[in-house]
Short mmCIF file of C-alpha atoms in Angstrom, two decimals:
data_model
loop_
_atom_site.label_atom_id
_atom_site.label_comp_id
_atom_site.label_asym_id
_atom_site.label_seq_id
_atom_site.Cartn_x
_atom_site.Cartn_y
_atom_site.Cartn_z
CA MET A 1 152.83 -30.96 -7.64
CA THR A 2 151.40 -29.99 -11.01
CA ALA A 3 151.46 -31.75 -14.34
CA PRO A 4 153.89 -30.45 -16.76
CA THR A 5 152.56 -28.11 -19.36
CA ALA A 6 153.96 -26.38 -22.55
CA ASP A 7 154.66 -23.33 -20.63
CA ALA A 8 156.93 -25.26 -18.09
CA PRO A 9 158.30 -28.25 -19.68
CA PRO A 10 159.91 -30.69 -17.23
CA PRO A 11 163.74 -30.32 -17.60
CA GLY A 12 165.58 -32.76 -19.81
CA LEU A 13 162.46 -34.09 -21.48
CA ARG A 14 163.30 -36.74 -23.86
CA MET A 15 161.80 -39.75 -25.68
CA PRO A 16 163.48 -43.12 -24.33
CA GLY A 17 165.38 -44.58 -27.43
CA ARG A 18 165.44 -48.10 -25.81
CA ARG A 19 168.89 -48.84 -27.11
CA GLY A 20 169.71 -50.54 -23.65
CA THR A 21 166.75 -52.90 -24.24
CA GLU A 22 168.02 -53.50 -27.72
CA LEU A 23 171.43 -54.51 -26.29
CA ALA A 24 170.01 -56.72 -23.79
CA LEU A 25 167.81 -58.28 -26.32
CA LEU A 26 170.93 -58.66 -28.70
CA ALA A 27 172.90 -60.52 -25.95
CA GLY A 28 170.04 -62.98 -25.52
CA ALA A 29 169.85 -63.60 -29.15
CA VAL A 30 173.36 -64.38 -29.48
CA LEU A 31 173.57 -66.57 -26.24
CA ILE A 32 170.60 -68.55 -27.73
CA SER A 33 172.47 -69.02 -31.02
CA VAL A 34 175.71 -70.12 -29.48
CA CYS A 35 173.85 -72.42 -26.99
CA GLY A 36 172.17 -74.18 -29.81
CA TYR A 37 175.61 -74.28 -31.64
CA ILE A 38 176.93 -76.15 -28.69
CA ASP A 39 174.09 -78.44 -28.36
CA VAL A 40 174.64 -79.62 -32.10
CA GLY A 41 178.22 -80.52 -31.38
CA LEU A 42 177.27 -82.47 -28.26
CA ALA A 43 174.76 -84.29 -30.03
CA ARG A 44 176.56 -85.05 -33.01
CA GLN A 45 180.25 -85.33 -31.85
CA ASN A 46 179.78 -85.73 -28.10
CA ALA A 47 182.11 -82.69 -27.62
CA VAL A 48 181.80 -78.89 -27.79
CA PRO A 49 182.81 -77.70 -31.51
CA GLY A 50 185.94 -76.37 -31.36
CA ASP A 51 184.83 -73.54 -33.35
CA ALA A 52 182.05 -72.47 -30.97
CA ALA A 53 183.99 -69.51 -29.53
CA SER A 54 184.63 -68.07 -32.77
CA TYR A 55 181.39 -68.56 -34.05
CA GLY A 56 179.93 -66.68 -30.77
CA ALA A 57 182.55 -63.90 -31.19
CA GLY A 58 181.83 -63.41 -34.87
CA LEU A 59 177.93 -63.31 -34.38
CA ALA A 60 178.54 -61.12 -31.35
CA ALA A 61 180.46 -58.61 -33.30
CA LEU A 62 178.09 -58.49 -35.94
CA ALA A 63 175.28 -57.85 -33.49
CA LEU A 64 177.49 -55.11 -32.00
CA LEU A 65 178.35 -53.52 -35.63
CA GLY A 66 174.44 -53.16 -36.15
CA HIS A 67 173.68 -51.90 -32.64
CA LEU A 68 176.14 -49.20 -33.18
CA ALA A 69 174.95 -47.86 -36.12
CA VAL A 70 171.37 -47.91 -34.81
CA ARG A 71 172.51 -46.12 -31.59
CA PHE A 72 174.33 -43.37 -33.43
CA ARG A 73 172.03 -42.77 -36.48
CA ALA A 74 168.62 -44.29 -35.55
CA PRO A 75 168.54 -43.68 -31.78
CA TYR A 76 164.62 -44.00 -31.71
CA ALA A 77 164.30 -46.97 -33.79
CA ASP A 78 162.25 -50.03 -32.80
CA PRO A 79 164.41 -51.90 -30.36
CA LEU A 80 163.05 -55.35 -31.53
CA LEU A 81 163.77 -55.22 -35.13
CA LEU A 82 167.54 -55.97 -35.10
CA PRO A 83 167.64 -58.48 -32.23
CA ILE A 84 164.82 -60.68 -34.19
CA ALA A 85 166.93 -60.32 -37.26
CA ILE A 86 170.26 -61.41 -35.38
CA LEU A 87 168.40 -64.37 -33.66
CA LEU A 88 166.81 -65.74 -37.07
CA ASN A 89 170.13 -65.17 -38.67
CA GLY A 90 172.10 -67.10 -35.83
CA LEU A 91 169.53 -69.86 -35.93
CA GLY A 92 169.81 -70.25 -39.78
CA LEU A 93 173.79 -70.53 -39.05
CA LEU A 94 173.63 -73.26 -36.56
CA LEU A 95 171.24 -75.30 -38.65
CA ILE A 96 173.43 -75.00 -41.61
CA PHE A 97 176.37 -76.01 -39.52
CA ARG A 98 174.23 -78.93 -38.35
CA LEU A 99 173.43 -80.15 -41.94
CA ASP A 100 177.08 -79.55 -42.80
CA LEU A 101 177.95 -82.54 -40.40
CA GLU A 102 175.78 -84.76 -42.83
CA THR A 103 177.79 -83.34 -45.87
CA PRO A 104 181.52 -83.10 -44.99
CA ALA A 105 182.30 -82.42 -48.57
CA ASP A 106 179.94 -79.62 -49.00
CA ARG A 107 180.51 -77.27 -46.07
CA ALA A 108 178.18 -74.17 -46.36
CA SER A 109 178.29 -72.48 -43.22
CA PRO A 110 181.58 -70.64 -43.35
CA THR A 111 180.36 -69.09 -46.74
CA GLN A 112 176.74 -68.22 -45.11
CA LEU A 113 178.68 -66.57 -42.19
CA VAL A 114 180.66 -64.42 -44.77
CA TRP A 115 177.43 -63.50 -46.52
CA SER A 116 175.79 -62.56 -43.19
CA ALA A 117 178.78 -60.27 -42.31
CA LEU A 118 178.23 -58.61 -45.75
CA GLY A 119 174.47 -58.29 -44.87
CA VAL A 120 175.25 -56.77 -41.73
CA GLY A 121 177.63 -54.35 -43.06
CA LEU A 122 175.02 -53.09 -45.65
CA PHE A 123 172.74 -52.81 -42.88
CA ALA A 124 174.91 -50.68 -41.04
CA ALA A 125 175.92 -48.76 -44.25
CA VAL A 126 172.07 -48.05 -45.09
CA VAL A 127 171.34 -46.96 -41.63
CA LEU A 128 174.35 -44.61 -41.37
CA LEU A 129 173.96 -43.28 -44.92
CA LEU A 130 170.28 -42.82 -45.42
CA ARG A 131 169.14 -39.82 -43.30
CA ASP A 132 165.77 -39.74 -44.58
CA HIS A 133 163.71 -42.49 -46.16
CA ARG A 134 161.80 -40.04 -48.13
CA THR A 135 164.95 -39.59 -50.18
CA LEU A 136 164.08 -42.99 -52.05
CA GLN A 137 160.92 -41.47 -53.17
CA ARG A 138 162.92 -39.32 -55.63
CA TYR A 139 164.42 -42.42 -57.26
CA ALA A 140 161.14 -44.17 -57.96
CA TYR A 141 161.61 -44.69 -61.50
CA VAL A 142 165.42 -45.33 -61.26
CA SER A 143 164.60 -48.02 -59.01
CA VAL A 144 162.10 -49.79 -61.24
CA ALA A 145 164.41 -49.60 -64.28
CA ALA A 146 167.37 -51.03 -62.23
CA GLY A 147 164.96 -53.62 -60.69
CA LEU A 148 163.48 -54.75 -63.89
CA ALA A 149 167.01 -55.03 -65.56
CA LEU A 150 168.27 -57.15 -62.65
CA MET A 151 165.38 -59.59 -63.33
CA VAL A 152 165.92 -59.69 -66.98
CA VAL A 153 169.49 -60.49 -66.90
CA PRO A 154 169.39 -64.50 -65.74
CA ILE A 155 167.26 -65.13 -68.83
CA PHE A 156 170.53 -65.21 -70.62
CA PHE A 157 172.37 -67.77 -68.24
CA PRO A 158 171.72 -71.50 -67.76
CA ALA A 159 168.82 -72.82 -65.83
CA VAL A 160 169.70 -74.24 -62.41
CA ASN A 161 167.31 -76.78 -60.95
CA GLY A 162 164.80 -75.72 -63.73
CA ALA A 163 164.60 -72.25 -63.05
CA LYS A 164 166.51 -69.27 -64.61
CA ILE A 165 167.09 -67.06 -61.63
CA TRP A 166 170.92 -67.40 -61.00
CA ILE A 167 173.95 -65.65 -62.43
CA ARG A 168 177.20 -67.65 -62.19
CA VAL A 169 180.49 -66.08 -63.27
CA ALA A 170 183.86 -67.49 -62.27
CA GLY A 171 182.53 -69.75 -59.67
CA PHE A 172 180.55 -66.76 -58.07
CA SER A 173 176.82 -66.89 -58.21
CA PHE A 174 173.99 -64.77 -56.96
CA GLN A 175 170.31 -64.12 -57.53
CA PRO A 176 169.71 -60.73 -58.76
CA GLY A 177 165.82 -61.13 -58.38
CA GLU A 178 166.37 -60.82 -54.52
CA PHE A 179 167.53 -57.26 -54.88
CA ALA A 180 164.98 -56.41 -57.54
CA LYS A 181 162.24 -57.00 -54.97
CA ILE A 182 163.28 -54.17 -53.01
CA LEU A 183 163.78 -51.75 -55.90
CA ILE A 184 160.16 -52.65 -57.19
CA THR A 185 158.58 -52.22 -53.95
CA VAL A 186 160.31 -48.72 -53.57
CA PHE A 187 158.50 -47.95 -56.88
CA PHE A 188 155.12 -49.24 -56.08
CA ALA A 189 155.10 -47.27 -52.64
CA ALA A 190 156.23 -44.13 -54.40
CA TYR A 191 153.82 -44.24 -57.21
CA LEU A 192 150.87 -45.25 -55.23
CA ALA A 193 151.75 -42.66 -52.63
CA ALA A 194 151.62 -39.87 -55.37
CA ASN A 195 148.21 -41.19 -56.71
CA ARG A 196 146.35 -42.75 -53.85
CA SER A 197 143.47 -40.23 -53.93
CA ALA A 198 142.94 -40.57 -57.78
CA LEU A 199 143.20 -44.54 -57.19
CA ALA A 200 140.49 -44.42 -54.45
CA HIS A 201 138.00 -41.71 -55.88
CA THR A 202 138.19 -41.69 -59.58
CA GLY A 203 137.38 -44.14 -62.47
CA LYS A 204 134.51 -46.25 -63.58
CA ARG A 205 132.33 -48.26 -61.30
CA MET A 206 131.15 -51.91 -62.39
CA TRP A 207 128.68 -53.72 -60.11
CA LYS A 208 130.25 -53.34 -56.47
CA LEU A 209 133.83 -52.50 -57.66
CA GLN A 210 135.08 -49.17 -58.82
CA PHE A 211 138.19 -49.47 -61.11
CA PRO A 212 140.52 -46.64 -61.32
CA ALA A 213 141.18 -44.47 -64.68
CA GLY A 214 143.69 -46.34 -66.79
CA ARG A 215 146.04 -43.49 -66.75
CA VAL A 216 146.49 -43.84 -63.23
CA LEU A 217 146.55 -47.45 -62.68
CA GLY A 218 147.98 -48.37 -65.99
CA PRO A 219 151.84 -47.64 -65.44
CA VAL A 220 152.14 -49.35 -62.08
CA VAL A 221 150.16 -52.32 -63.85
CA ALA A 222 152.38 -52.22 -66.79
CA VAL A 223 155.46 -52.53 -64.57
CA TRP A 224 153.77 -55.50 -62.63
CA LEU A 225 152.89 -57.41 -65.90
CA VAL A 226 156.49 -56.96 -67.13
CA SER A 227 158.09 -58.34 -64.10
CA VAL A 228 155.58 -61.27 -63.89
CA GLY A 229 156.25 -61.94 -67.50
CA VAL A 230 159.91 -62.00 -66.95
CA LEU A 231 159.59 -64.31 -63.92
CA VAL A 232 157.22 -66.66 -66.19
CA LEU A 233 160.03 -66.88 -68.67
CA GLU A 234 162.50 -67.63 -65.73
CA ARG A 235 160.04 -70.26 -64.51
CA ASP A 236 160.18 -68.81 -60.92
CA LEU A 237 156.58 -69.17 -59.50
CA GLY A 238 157.66 -68.17 -55.92
CA THR A 239 159.23 -64.70 -56.86
CA SER A 240 156.08 -64.19 -59.16
CA LEU A 241 153.78 -64.94 -56.39
CA LEU A 242 155.77 -62.71 -54.14
CA PHE A 243 155.59 -59.55 -56.43
CA PHE A 244 151.98 -60.17 -57.17
CA GLY A 245 151.21 -60.41 -53.24
CA VAL A 246 153.07 -57.12 -52.33
CA PHE A 247 151.42 -55.31 -55.22
CA VAL A 248 147.76 -56.28 -53.96
CA VAL A 249 148.65 -55.45 -50.48
CA LEU A 250 150.18 -52.04 -51.20
CA LEU A 251 147.11 -51.12 -53.75
CA TYR A 252 144.77 -52.13 -50.80
CA VAL A 253 146.55 -49.87 -48.35
CA ALA A 254 146.74 -46.95 -50.60
CA THR A 255 143.20 -47.06 -51.57
CA GLY A 256 141.47 -48.63 -48.69
CA ARG A 257 139.34 -50.88 -51.05
CA THR A 258 138.90 -54.44 -49.81
CA GLY A 259 137.52 -55.33 -53.41
CA TRP A 260 141.46 -55.43 -54.59
CA ILE A 261 142.04 -58.24 -52.07
CA ALA A 262 139.26 -60.36 -53.91
CA VAL A 263 140.51 -59.30 -57.24
CA GLY A 264 144.16 -60.23 -56.40
CA LEU A 265 143.20 -63.69 -55.06
CA LEU A 266 141.22 -64.58 -58.26
CA LEU A 267 144.05 -63.30 -60.52
CA ALA A 268 146.49 -65.13 -58.54
CA ALA A 269 144.48 -68.42 -58.75
CA ALA A 270 144.00 -68.06 -62.45
CA GLY A 271 147.57 -67.26 -63.34
CA ALA A 272 148.83 -70.15 -61.07
CA ALA A 273 146.48 -72.33 -62.77
CA ALA A 274 147.43 -71.30 -66.35
CA VAL A 275 151.22 -71.42 -65.60
CA GLY A 276 150.86 -74.74 -64.08
CA VAL A 277 149.21 -76.23 -67.04
CA LEU A 278 151.57 -74.53 -69.57
CA GLU A 279 154.93 -74.63 -68.03
CA PRO A 280 156.33 -78.09 -67.58
CA HIS A 281 158.60 -77.45 -64.68
CA VAL A 282 155.82 -75.72 -62.59
CA HIS A 283 153.28 -78.37 -63.72
CA SER A 284 155.77 -81.03 -62.18
CA ARG A 285 155.72 -79.17 -58.94
CA VAL A 286 152.07 -78.90 -59.11
CA ALA A 287 151.68 -82.63 -59.62
CA ASP A 288 153.91 -83.42 -56.65
CA TRP A 289 151.94 -81.14 -54.44
CA LEU A 290 148.75 -82.86 -55.36
CA HIS A 291 150.26 -86.33 -54.97
CA PRO A 292 153.16 -86.14 -52.67
CA PHE A 293 153.48 -90.05 -52.38
CA ALA A 294 153.06 -91.01 -55.83
CA SER A 295 156.80 -91.62 -56.14
CA ILE A 296 156.66 -94.12 -53.32
CA THR A 297 153.78 -95.90 -54.82
CA ALA A 298 155.55 -96.26 -58.18
CA GLY A 299 158.52 -97.65 -56.61
CA ARG A 300 161.06 -94.75 -57.01
CA GLY A 301 161.30 -93.72 -53.37
CA ALA A 302 160.04 -90.76 -51.50
CA SER A 303 160.24 -87.36 -53.11
CA GLN A 304 161.64 -84.20 -51.43
CA LEU A 305 158.18 -83.27 -50.31
CA ALA A 306 157.41 -86.65 -49.05
CA GLN A 307 160.53 -86.65 -47.06
CA SER A 308 159.63 -83.33 -45.67
CA LEU A 309 156.36 -84.46 -44.48
CA PHE A 310 157.93 -87.27 -42.83
CA ALA A 311 160.27 -85.04 -41.18
CA PHE A 312 157.65 -82.78 -39.73
CA ALA A 313 155.66 -86.00 -38.68
CA ALA A 314 158.76 -87.34 -36.93
CA GLY A 315 159.29 -84.20 -34.83
CA GLY A 316 155.99 -84.22 -33.20
CA LEU A 317 155.23 -81.75 -30.44
CA LEU A 318 158.75 -81.28 -28.96
CA GLY A 319 161.08 -82.61 -31.60
CA THR A 320 163.87 -85.14 -31.62
CA GLY A 321 166.52 -82.66 -30.42
CA LEU A 322 168.99 -80.55 -32.47
CA GLY A 323 171.37 -82.95 -34.51
CA GLU A 324 169.28 -85.99 -33.71
CA GLY A 325 166.87 -85.66 -36.80
CA HIS A 326 167.22 -87.47 -40.28
CA SER A 327 166.17 -84.50 -42.57
CA ALA A 328 169.41 -85.12 -44.85
CA LEU A 329 167.46 -87.80 -46.53
CA ILE A 330 165.58 -84.92 -48.23
CA GLY A 331 168.62 -84.38 -50.54
CA PHE A 332 170.42 -81.57 -52.26
CA ALA A 333 167.80 -78.81 -51.05
CA MET A 334 168.07 -79.60 -47.53
CA LYS A 335 170.13 -76.47 -46.61
CA SER A 336 167.97 -74.09 -48.63
CA ASP A 337 164.42 -74.83 -49.86
CA PHE A 338 163.75 -77.64 -47.12
CA ILE A 339 165.67 -76.22 -44.16
CA LEU A 340 162.44 -75.65 -42.35
CA ALA A 341 161.67 -79.29 -42.44
CA THR A 342 165.17 -79.68 -40.50
CA TYR A 343 163.83 -77.12 -38.07
CA GLY A 344 160.58 -78.77 -37.53
CA GLU A 345 161.91 -82.33 -37.13
CA GLU A 346 164.38 -81.39 -34.60
CA LEU A 347 162.47 -78.76 -32.59
CA GLY A 348 159.07 -80.02 -33.15
CA LEU A 349 155.74 -78.05 -33.38
CA THR A 350 156.84 -75.87 -30.28
CA GLY A 351 160.02 -74.65 -32.07
CA LEU A 352 158.05 -73.98 -35.26
CA THR A 353 155.52 -71.94 -33.30
CA ALA A 354 158.13 -69.99 -31.75
CA LEU A 355 159.78 -69.40 -35.05
CA PHE A 356 156.59 -68.07 -36.76
CA LEU A 357 156.05 -65.91 -33.83
CA LEU A 358 159.48 -64.22 -34.39
CA TYR A 359 158.63 -63.75 -38.09
CA ALA A 360 155.09 -62.45 -37.08
CA LEU A 361 156.64 -59.87 -34.59
CA LEU A 362 159.15 -58.71 -37.18
CA VAL A 363 156.38 -58.15 -39.66
CA ALA A 364 154.13 -56.36 -37.07
CA ARG A 365 156.75 -54.02 -36.03
CA GLY A 366 157.23 -53.11 -39.74
CA PHE A 367 153.40 -52.50 -39.95
CA ARG A 368 153.42 -50.62 -36.92
CA ALA A 369 156.06 -48.24 -37.97
CA GLY A 370 154.33 -47.41 -41.25
CA LEU A 371 150.88 -46.75 -39.38
CA ALA A 372 152.72 -44.14 -37.06
CA LEU A 373 154.28 -42.30 -39.83
CA ARG A 374 152.59 -39.12 -41.33
CA ASP A 375 154.00 -39.35 -44.98
CA PRO A 376 152.17 -41.53 -47.29
CA PHE A 377 155.44 -42.92 -49.04
CA GLY A 378 156.84 -44.02 -45.66
CA ARG A 379 153.72 -45.93 -44.78
CA LEU A 380 153.35 -47.66 -47.88
CA LEU A 381 157.13 -48.34 -48.06
CA ALA A 382 157.17 -50.06 -44.51
CA VAL A 383 154.14 -51.89 -45.31
CA GLY A 384 155.62 -53.20 -48.57
CA LEU A 385 158.81 -54.36 -47.03
CA ALA A 386 156.94 -55.90 -44.16
CA SER A 387 154.74 -57.57 -46.68
CA LEU A 388 157.94 -58.90 -48.74
CA LEU A 389 158.78 -60.76 -45.33
CA ALA A 390 155.44 -61.87 -44.70
CA VAL A 391 154.43 -63.30 -48.17
CA GLN A 392 157.86 -64.93 -48.41
CA VAL A 393 157.57 -66.81 -45.11
CA PHE A 394 154.07 -68.02 -46.34
CA VAL A 395 154.96 -69.29 -49.61
CA ILE A 396 158.09 -70.96 -48.42
CA ALA A 397 156.46 -72.60 -45.34
CA GLY A 398 153.53 -73.38 -47.31
CA GLY A 399 155.40 -75.38 -49.86
CA VAL A 400 157.38 -77.22 -47.44
CA MET A 401 154.44 -78.23 -45.51
CA GLY A 402 152.25 -79.14 -48.64
CA LEU A 403 149.78 -76.41 -48.39
CA ILE A 404 150.64 -74.83 -51.76
CA PRO A 405 152.93 -75.99 -54.74
CA LEU A 406 156.74 -75.70 -53.76
CA THR A 407 158.30 -72.27 -55.25
CA GLY A 408 162.04 -72.72 -54.50
CA MET A 409 162.63 -69.40 -52.53
CA ALA A 410 164.79 -69.23 -49.47
CA MET A 411 163.50 -68.81 -45.92
CA PRO A 412 164.49 -65.34 -44.72
CA PHE A 413 167.53 -65.34 -42.66
CA LEU A 414 167.28 -69.21 -42.04
CA ALA A 415 168.17 -70.98 -45.32
CA GLN A 416 171.46 -71.02 -47.35
CA GLY A 417 171.62 -68.30 -49.74
CA GLY A 418 174.00 -65.37 -50.04
CA SER A 419 171.57 -63.11 -51.82
CA SER A 420 168.67 -63.75 -49.79
CA VAL A 421 170.41 -63.08 -46.54
CA VAL A 422 171.90 -59.82 -47.76
CA THR A 423 168.58 -58.54 -49.08
CA ASN A 424 166.75 -59.54 -45.97
CA TRP A 425 169.45 -57.31 -43.80
CA VAL A 426 168.74 -54.31 -46.37
CA ILE A 427 164.95 -54.79 -45.71
CA VAL A 428 165.64 -54.65 -41.85
CA ALA A 429 167.82 -51.52 -42.27
CA LEU A 430 165.13 -49.87 -44.19
CA LEU A 431 162.42 -50.76 -41.38
CA VAL A 432 164.65 -49.35 -38.73
CA ARG A 433 165.27 -46.01 -40.65
CA VAL A 434 161.45 -45.82 -41.03
CA SER A 435 160.74 -46.84 -37.39
CA ASP A 436 163.23 -44.21 -36.26
CA SER A 437 161.37 -41.40 -38.06
CA ALA A 438 158.03 -42.54 -36.94
CA ARG A 439 159.18 -42.58 -33.09
CA ARG A 440 161.52 -39.63 -33.17
CA PRO A 441 160.35 -36.59 -31.03
CA LEU A 442 159.03 -33.49 -32.91
CA PRO A 443 161.46 -30.68 -33.41
CA ASP A 444 159.81 -28.27 -30.89
CA ALA A 445 159.29 -31.09 -28.12
CA ALA A 446 161.47 -29.18 -25.73
CA ALA A 447 159.32 -26.06 -26.10
CA THR A 448 155.78 -27.72 -26.04
CA GLY A 449 156.16 -30.76 -24.02
CA VAL A 450 154.98 -32.89 -26.86
CA ILE A 451 156.92 -36.11 -28.04
CA ALA A 452 156.48 -38.60 -30.56
CA GLY A 453 156.23 -42.26 -29.63
CA PRO A 454 155.30 -45.65 -30.95
CA GLY A 455 151.68 -44.30 -30.98
CA GLY A 456 152.44 -41.05 -32.39
CA ALA A 457 152.75 -37.51 -30.61
CA ARG A 458 151.48 -37.15 -26.95
CA SER A 459 151.96 -34.55 -24.50
CA GLY A 460 152.18 -34.47 -20.73
CA ALA A 461 148.47 -34.53 -20.29
CA SER A 462 146.67 -36.00 -23.30
CA ALA A 463 147.22 -35.72 -26.92
CA PRO A 464 144.89 -35.43 -29.77
CA PRO A 465 144.36 -38.24 -32.13
CA TYR A 466 145.79 -38.21 -35.87
CA GLU A 467 143.45 -36.68 -38.34
CA GLU A 468 141.63 -39.01 -40.33
CA ASP A 469 143.39 -37.69 -43.47
CA ASP A 470 146.70 -38.44 -42.05
CA LEU A 471 145.83 -42.30 -41.90
CA PRO A 472 145.82 -44.52 -44.88
CA TYR A 473 142.47 -44.44 -46.80
CA GLY A 474 140.09 -46.86 -45.12
CA TYR A 475 141.34 -45.97 -41.52
CA GLY A 476 139.60 -44.06 -38.99
CA TYR A 477 140.40 -42.57 -35.82
CA GLY A 478 142.19 -44.67 -33.23
CA ASN A 479 145.36 -45.17 -31.32
CA GLY A 480 146.67 -48.34 -32.92
CA GLY A 481 149.39 -46.47 -34.34
CA GLY A 482 148.10 -42.96 -34.98
CA GLY A 483 148.13 -41.50 -31.62
CA GLY A 484 146.38 -41.78 -28.35
CA GLY A 485 142.94 -40.21 -27.55
CA GLY A 486 142.62 -36.66 -26.20
CA ASP A 487 139.98 -33.86 -25.96
CA GLY A 488 142.06 -31.01 -27.71
CA GLY A 489 145.11 -29.77 -29.25
CA SER A 490 148.52 -29.22 -27.50
CA PRO A 491 148.53 -25.67 -25.55
CA GLY A 492 149.34 -23.01 -28.03
CA GLY A 493 148.12 -25.30 -31.22
CA PRO A 494 145.81 -24.36 -33.98
CA PRO A 495 142.13 -23.16 -32.83
CA ASP A 496 140.57 -26.34 -34.29
CA GLY A 497 142.29 -28.52 -31.89
CA ARG A 498 144.62 -30.22 -34.47
CA ASP A 499 148.08 -30.98 -33.34
CA ALA A 500 150.46 -28.60 -35.12
CA GLY A 501 152.98 -31.51 -35.21
CA HIS A 502 150.79 -33.35 -37.72
CA ALA A 503 150.86 -32.23 -41.57
CA PRO A 504 147.16 -32.59 -42.85
CA HIS A 505 146.15 -34.41 -45.94
CA GLY A 506 148.97 -36.62 -46.25
CA ARG A 507 151.76 -33.85 -46.52
CA SER A 508 155.17 -34.33 -45.11
CA ALA A 509 155.70 -33.38 -41.62
CA PRO A 510 157.80 -30.10 -40.95
CA ASP A 511 160.63 -32.16 -39.34
CA THR A 512 162.67 -32.54 -42.18
CA PRO A 513 164.64 -29.83 -44.23
CA ASP A 514 162.88 -30.47 -47.45
CA SER A 515 159.32 -30.10 -46.12
CA SER A 516 157.44 -27.66 -48.52
CA ASP A 517 155.33 -26.61 -45.42
CA ASP A 518 158.03 -25.84 -42.97
CA HIS A 519 157.79 -22.39 -42.40
CA ASP A 520 153.95 -22.23 -42.12
CA ASP A 521 153.88 -24.99 -39.83
CA GLN A 522 156.51 -23.67 -37.73
CA GLY A 523 154.83 -20.43 -37.58
CA SER A 524 151.68 -21.79 -36.35
CA ARG A 525 153.48 -23.40 -33.35
CA ARG A 526 155.17 -20.05 -32.54
#
C-alpha cells in the first residue's frame, strides 16, 4: 500500500471542519452554565430557579444559532472560538442573576440576556455576510473616520460616574467607544499592512533604535493621538490604555522590532503619570490604588477597591461557593467593574485560574489564526482583535486586584454592559472568519493532495515550510502556525521548492477572486 501522491489523490480528500467537535463543546458550555444557574438558586433560595429551563433553552438557542452560521459559512473555522465565547457569556449571565438576588429592585440579567441575543445575532450576521476578511481593508479610512466620530459624540453628553463615555437617549444608553475600538483596529491593521516594509527598513537611526520616516508613521500616529486626546477629554483612562496597547502590539508585529515595546511602555508610563496628576477623576483612582485602605483609617468605611480585595481574600483557594459570598458590599459597580471580585470570592483561586485560562485560550487561538494566514492584513487584524481582548482582560483584572489603578471597563462577556457584550461578539465573529480563511483547503487540493490546516499547507507526505517573507517581519521558519517542515515542494510545484499555494512577499494568496496574481499562480500549478 503506497502513500497518496498528487498524481493519485485519495478519494474524497477533505480537511475536517471540526464542526462536530464544536457542537459537543457548545453542549458542554451550555450545561456548565445551566448547572451554575441551578446551583445559585439552591444556595440562595433552597430551590431550583423557576426560570432555569427557559434560561437553558435561551442559551442553547443562541449557541445553536452561532453554530449553524459557522457550519454553513465558515466550516473550517477554529472549533474552540464559539464554545469559549458561549461559556464566558453564560458565566456572566449566571453571575449577574446571582447579584440580582441581592438587589431585587435592580434586575439586570433579563436585559443582559437581550443584549447577549443581539450580540449573537450580529455574530451570525458577520459570519454570514462577510465572505472575505480582506474586504475590510478597502474601508480603512471609512473605519477610522467612523471610529473617531463615535468617540467624540459622548463629549457632548453628561458624565456618568466621572467619565464621559455614555450616550443616554430616552432611557436607552450605550457606549460608542466599544464599537470604535474595532473600527480603529481595522484601520491600524490595514495601514500597517500596506506600509510594513517602509516602517521596518526606512527612517533615521538614533542609538539602537531606528525610527521610520515621518510620512509613513505620521498618519497612524496622528490618528492614535487624536483618539487618545478625545479619551483624555472623556476622562476614560481604560480605553486610552486599550488603544495604546493595541497600537504598540500591531506596530511590533508589523515591523518585528522589539524596541517599539520598550518605547510603548515608557510612553504609557509617562502618559499615565501626567494624566494622573492633571485630571482629578483619574488622580482619585490613582490615590485609591496607592492607599486602598485609607478610607477605613479615616473612618469612612471600606472603599470599593478595599471591598474587592476583601472578597478575593475571603474566596481563598476553592471559594465560598456560588451564591454564598458577600460581594454585594462592594456597591453599585458590583455587576460591572467589580464582577470579577464576585467570581473570585465564590469560586476562589481555582475558579479564577480556569477563567483566565479560558481568556488565554481565546486570545491564543486568535493569534494562531493570524500566524497561519498568508496576507499581511489578515495577520495584523487577527492579532489586533485578539490583543483587544487580552489587554482588556489585563487592565480590568489588574484594576480590580489592585495591580494597577481602576479603569472602569467591563470584563469581556462577564460583566453587565450591553455595548461591551455586543462588541465582543463581533470580535469573535471576525476571528471566526479569519480562522476559516487560515484553515480552508487550497482550491486545487483535490488535484494535488495538499490541504491547509491549522499549521498551514501540508501534503500526504511532507510539506514545505512557509517562505520567510510570508511570515511577519521578525519571524523565521518554523511550524508554529506557518506550516510543517519538509524537504521540498509539492509534486508539480515550482522548481525552487516553494509551495505554489503560498504567495511570496506578503501578496494575497490566489484563493480568492480579487487576487491580482490569480492567473499566474494557477498557471504554475498546472
